[in-house]
Amino acid sequence: MAEKSFPLENTVYNAEDAALWFATRASGVYANDELAVKAAGGMYVAVEIGMAWLAYKRFAGVAYANTEETTLKIGEANRSYPRIDRVVVRYDKALNNVALAVVTGTANQNPMPPEIARNENTYEISLAQVYVGAGVTEITTDSITDERANESVCGWMTDGVKRLIVRGVDYWTDED
């Protein structure tokens, strides 16, 4: 069916319909105090509580909520070279879920952060970069770079009714 409407009496809706209902939202976290990443001792980081929206294709998206602080393990450091990892919220269509994950970078003399997935089967928003120095055994606050405000990899979830981006031009309004 090419046309859809919501909500209508005596109509059954599925997950695809619900994803369409909220499709005007832009990907990102809901507020600047949500899903922050911090050092958690040793080779661990913790992601604070919060919510996010991942708009993985034109007429669909998924909500994510982390209702308890969650600890993630950062892989062992390379002995010779540093690397940059990313902490992401990942939608995985094949697994039918949305979850936190660590995307491990490549150890290199001049490391670059790993790319994030952006397609309708796997879609990620990056919460933070984690610099893993050569031979380190502990992640510190200084090694974490918050990426939540960076709209190219995360950004703030906004309602498309108030925000319109056409051909890369952002037409933002605070009008109701």
PDB file of N, CA and C in Angstrom, residues 1 5-6 8 12 14 21 24 34 78 80 82 121 125 138 145 148 152 175:
ATOM      1  N   MET A   1       0.842  -1.184   0.000  1.00  0.00           N
ATOM      2  CA  MET A   1       0.000   0.000   0.000  1.00  0.00           C
ATOM      3  C   MET A   1       0.880   1.238   0.000  1.00  0.00           C
ATOM      4  N   SER A   5      -2.013   6.244   6.940  1.00  0.00           N
ATOM      5  CA  SER A   5      -2.482   7.298   7.836  1.00  0.00           C
ATOM      6  C   SER A   5      -2.489   6.772   9.260  1.00  0.00           C
ATOM      7  N   PHE A   6      -2.326   7.680  10.227  1.00  0.00           N
ATOM      8  CA  PHE A   6      -2.294   7.301  11.639  1.00  0.00           C
ATOM      9  C   PHE A   6      -2.951   8.375  12.468  1.00  0.00           C
ATOM     10  N   LEU A   8      -6.001   5.713  13.151  1.00  0.00           N
ATOM     11  CA  LEU A   8      -7.387   5.544  12.717  1.00  0.00           C
ATOM     12  C   LEU A   8      -8.061   4.492  13.585  1.00  0.00           C
ATOM     13  N   VAL A  12      -5.324  -1.984  12.631  1.00  0.00           N
ATOM     14  CA  VAL A  12      -4.182  -2.675  13.227  1.00  0.00           C
ATOM     15  C   VAL A  12      -2.910  -2.119  12.601  1.00  0.00           C
ATOM     16  N   ASN A  14       1.541  -2.192  12.638  1.00  0.00           N
ATOM     17  CA  ASN A  14       2.701  -3.009  12.989  1.00  0.00           C
ATOM     18  C   ASN A  14       3.915  -2.096  13.267  1.00  0.00           C
ATOM     19  N   TRP A  21       5.425   6.598  11.748  1.00  0.00           N
ATOM     20  CA  TRP A  21       4.750   7.628  12.546  1.00  0.00           C
ATOM     21  C   TRP A  21       5.739   8.677  13.053  1.00  0.00           C
ATOM     22  N   THR A  24       9.725  11.739  11.027  1.00  0.00           N
ATOM     23  CA  THR A  24      10.181  13.123  10.840  1.00  0.00           C
ATOM     24  C   THR A  24      11.270  13.512  11.831  1.00  0.00           C
ATOM     25  N   GLU A  34      22.059  13.214  28.385  1.00  0.00           N
ATOM     26  CA  GLU A  34      21.721  11.800  28.204  1.00  0.00           C
ATOM     27  C   GLU A  34      22.792  11.057  27.417  1.00  0.00           C
ATOM     28  N   ASN A  78      47.105  -1.957  21.946  1.00  0.00           N
ATOM     29  CA  ASN A  78      48.247  -2.428  21.178  1.00  0.00           C
ATOM     30  C   ASN A  78      49.506  -1.974  21.904  1.00  0.00           C
ATOM     31  N   SER A  80      52.437  -1.182  20.659  1.00  0.00           N
ATOM     32  CA  SER A  80      53.279  -0.228  19.934  1.00  0.00           C
ATOM     33  C   SER A  80      52.577   1.029  19.446  1.00  0.00           C
ATOM     34  N   PRO A  82      48.861   3.604  19.209  1.00  0.00           N
ATOM     35  CA  PRO A  82      47.542   3.954  19.748  1.00  0.00           C
ATOM     36  C   PRO A  82      46.443   3.652  18.723  1.00  0.00           C
ATOM     37  N   ASN A 121      20.301  -1.371   7.027  1.00  0.00           N
ATOM     38  CA  ASN A 121      20.467  -2.639   7.749  1.00  0.00           C
ATOM     39  C   ASN A 121      21.243  -2.483   9.050  1.00  0.00           C
ATOM     40  N   ILE A 125      24.878   5.746  15.703  1.00  0.00           N
ATOM     41  CA  ILE A 125      25.216   7.107  16.104  1.00  0.00           C
ATOM     42  C   ILE A 125      26.352   6.982  17.116  1.00  0.00           C
ATOM     43  N   GLU A 138      44.400   1.479  31.378  1.00  0.00           N
ATOM     44  CA  GLU A 138      43.255   2.172  31.954  1.00  0.00           C
ATOM     45  C   GLU A 138      42.792   3.304  31.043  1.00  0.00           C
ATOM     46  N   THR A 145      36.368  11.584  24.116  1.00  0.00           N
ATOM     47  CA  THR A 145      35.893  12.783  23.418  1.00  0.00           C
ATOM     48  C   THR A 145      34.405  12.620  23.136  1.00  0.00           C
ATOM     49  N   ARG A 148      28.379  13.573  21.059  1.00  0.00           N
ATOM     50  CA  ARG A 148      26.918  13.682  20.979  1.00  0.00           C
ATOM     51  C   ARG A 148      26.456  14.949  20.265  1.00  0.00           C
ATOM     52  N   SER A 152      27.299  15.264  12.424  1.00  0.00           N
ATOM     53  CA  SER A 152      27.717  14.350  11.350  1.00  0.00           C
ATOM     54  C   SER A 152      27.787  12.905  11.827  1.00  0.00           C
ATOM     55  N   GLU A 175       9.212  28.139  16.242  1.00  0.00           N
ATOM     56  CA  GLU A 175       7.777  28.405  16.234  1.00  0.00           C
ATOM     57  C   GLU A 175       6.988  27.134  16.479  1.00  0.00           C
TER      58      GLU A 175
END
